Amino acid sequence: MNYQDITNQQRYFFNTNATKDVAFRIKELKRLKAILKKNEKLLYDAIYIDFKKSEFETYTTELSIIYHEIDLALSKIKKWVKKRKVSTSLVNLPGKSYILPEPYGTVLVIGAWNYPYQLSLCPAISAIAAGCTVILKPSELPSSTSSILAQLINQNFDSNFFKVIQGGVKETTKLLKVKFDKIFFTGSVTVGKIIYQAAAQHLTPVTLELGGKSPAIITKDVNIDLTAKRLVWAKFLNAGQTCIAPDYVMVESSIHDQLLSAIQNHITKADYNVSNHNYTQIINDKNFDRLTKLIDPSKKFIGGIGDAKKRIIPPTILKDITFSDPSMQEEIFGPILPILTFDSIDQAIKKIKSLPSPLSCYVFTKNKTLKNKILHEIPFGGGAINDAVMHFIEQSLPFGGIGDSGIGNYHGKYGFETFSHHKSILQKTFWIELNLKYAPYSIKKLKWLKRLIG
Ligand code: NAD
């Protein structure tokens, strides 16, 4: 069956209004959770084949996030779907105004490879909660996870409601020719632009969850050891292949050496090794080669020499880095952390602001004024103070970028809103009518209207 036919069938099903029934959505979300729970072993095995991601990291950074997303939707959906009453202006009285959240319709979700389960399924969960039908196109790079997703979804869901289509550039290009009611994309800035252009042909609304270079700014007053510990965890989780990983560090010069030795200490303690399941592989040879080129041996503090055959790059710290180094020219998306220094926070802010707006920004400081200055002056998607990455799991926070790092957001209620159109309604009655707006106009009517509408 071609993609147009699959989409037509989903749209036909959507138009039966079956997905508008909240009980239907609840049933399907419960079904999804049950299928994932029942097949956890298959999910762990597939991702381990793809890039040696351990059960520990797969549970904590993928499955638990998916389960929480489903549980939240199940507990809140009846509230989310309710009409939202808002105020009504004087000229429309007697009358009332309200907003009806309505499902967009048939939506396309395109996933990225680095967290292949949650980046595909969390948007799909939000779409189901909102009452949409879903075509999911996971990334083709982790091929085992893509197949297991296709197998589990396609064998257990009606394809008119929820279907996985596997494929890479060729298939996605074809898919993008079809008109969808919403496209939700997670991936690179370059491909994000392709998606946006394709969506424009059909005036399809998009959410783009993109990437970028997320800075971690560290001032001299911090708890250096704990800062290093949190930073190391956030950076080397999934071997740095995390869209919100701290991409580079800007540390106040006076604590540079102490921070470096604390980072080294925590890397040693973490014992990052694929064989002991504390670390993951680089996804493919292309990324291994790309990352290797970002390591300037003369600036290596620790790490560096990778194993091409096993696609492993050890945690690598680069020092004496400037903004013209190769590692500062693109999003790293791997286990390499360049360390830069600053003496003037104003200069540091100015420099960061001259770069594309990052998806995340992390500020490690005890200085409240400085924290507020950074928060208010640098545009970025979201972030954390005195931590990194952990804001992602806060379901009450919208997750998304700004500028080059993306358009729109999701997670929890924000995901529901992302897949909903907000239909605005003014409701009047027949029992009274003010005749002021009607012709024939008069000075007297205008005077009254001015009083009413200001
Ligand atoms: P990618 O852009 O290469 O691929 C993403 C998806 O787009 C895949 O499903 C792929 O099949 C498809 N695709 C690739 N080329 C295409 C083309 N020419 N036409 C149509 N579709 C195409 O990204 P990736 O390598 O999977 O992920 C890495 C990037 O994603 C990084 O920049 C990272 O920061 C970003 N990312 C962002 C988030 C977020 O939540 N904001 C999460 C994870 C990754």
XYZ file of C-alpha atoms and ligand atoms in Angstrom, residues 110-115 119 137-142 167-173 176 184-192 194-195 208-212 241-244 283 287 331 333 359 392 399-401 405-406 410-411, ligand 1:
98
model
C 9.445 11.556 12.607
C 11.944 10.359 15.219
C 15.676 10.777 15.763
C 18.048 7.898 16.497
C 19.726 8.860 19.752
C 16.832 7.985 22.094
C 11.751 10.398 20.927
C 8.575 7.099 11.095
C 11.402 6.186 13.489
C 15.020 6.808 12.569
C 16.463 4.100 10.357
C 19.960 4.317 11.900
C 19.270 2.068 14.884
C 12.720 3.913 6.211
C 15.394 6.514 5.640
C 15.730 9.569 3.429
C 14.054 8.006 0.369
C 10.962 6.840 2.240
C 10.667 10.007 4.326
C 10.928 12.173 1.215
C 6.487 14.175 3.059
C 6.202 16.525 14.538
C 9.901 16.181 13.755
C 12.897 15.470 15.977
C 16.335 15.701 14.400
C 18.986 17.964 12.968
C 18.658 21.603 11.962
C 19.496 20.724 8.331
C 16.742 18.123 8.011
C 14.389 20.310 10.067
C 13.677 20.177 4.690
C 10.669 19.135 6.782
C 10.481 20.951 15.090
C 12.609 19.567 17.912
C 16.126 20.328 16.736
C 19.616 20.540 18.191
C 22.486 22.938 18.696
C 24.707 11.495 21.973
C 22.052 13.615 23.672
C 20.468 16.692 22.104
C 20.568 18.537 25.441
C 25.888 5.049 16.464
C 29.622 9.723 13.279
C 27.031 20.462 17.511
C 26.722 15.083 19.718
C 18.266 24.045 22.823
C 13.975 17.043 30.456
C 10.330 20.936 26.144
C 11.419 22.613 22.924
C 13.833 25.004 21.295
C 16.974 24.808 18.030
C 13.339 24.411 17.078
C 5.834 19.009 24.009
C 5.849 16.779 27.135
P 18.515 13.637 11.343
O 17.986 14.992 11.081
O 19.626 13.139 10.513
O 17.347 12.535 11.217
C 16.115 12.686 11.869
C 15.043 11.999 11.063
O 14.945 12.609 9.785
C 15.276 10.512 10.822
O 14.064 9.825 11.024
C 15.725 10.452 9.379
O 15.334 9.267 8.736
C 15.033 11.644 8.755
N 15.791 12.238 7.666
C 17.155 12.309 7.552
N 17.488 12.956 6.411
C 16.336 13.283 5.799
C 16.023 13.965 4.588
N 16.973 14.414 3.768
N 14.723 14.125 4.254
C 13.751 13.680 5.078
N 13.988 13.022 6.230
C 15.254 12.832 6.594
O 18.891 13.642 12.899
P 19.518 12.482 13.774
O 20.906 12.218 13.323
O 18.583 11.344 13.870
O 19.554 13.179 15.191
C 20.560 14.050 15.558
C 20.082 15.474 15.622
O 18.811 15.549 16.218
C 20.975 16.347 16.484
O 21.110 17.602 15.891
C 20.223 16.451 17.787
O 20.535 17.583 18.546
C 18.817 16.476 17.296
N 17.926 16.001 18.338
C 17.041 16.872 18.871
C 16.215 16.452 19.888
C 15.216 17.367 20.512
O 14.388 16.874 21.270
N 15.225 18.649 20.249
C 16.282 15.135 20.346
C 17.204 14.280 19.755
C 18.008 14.719 18.743
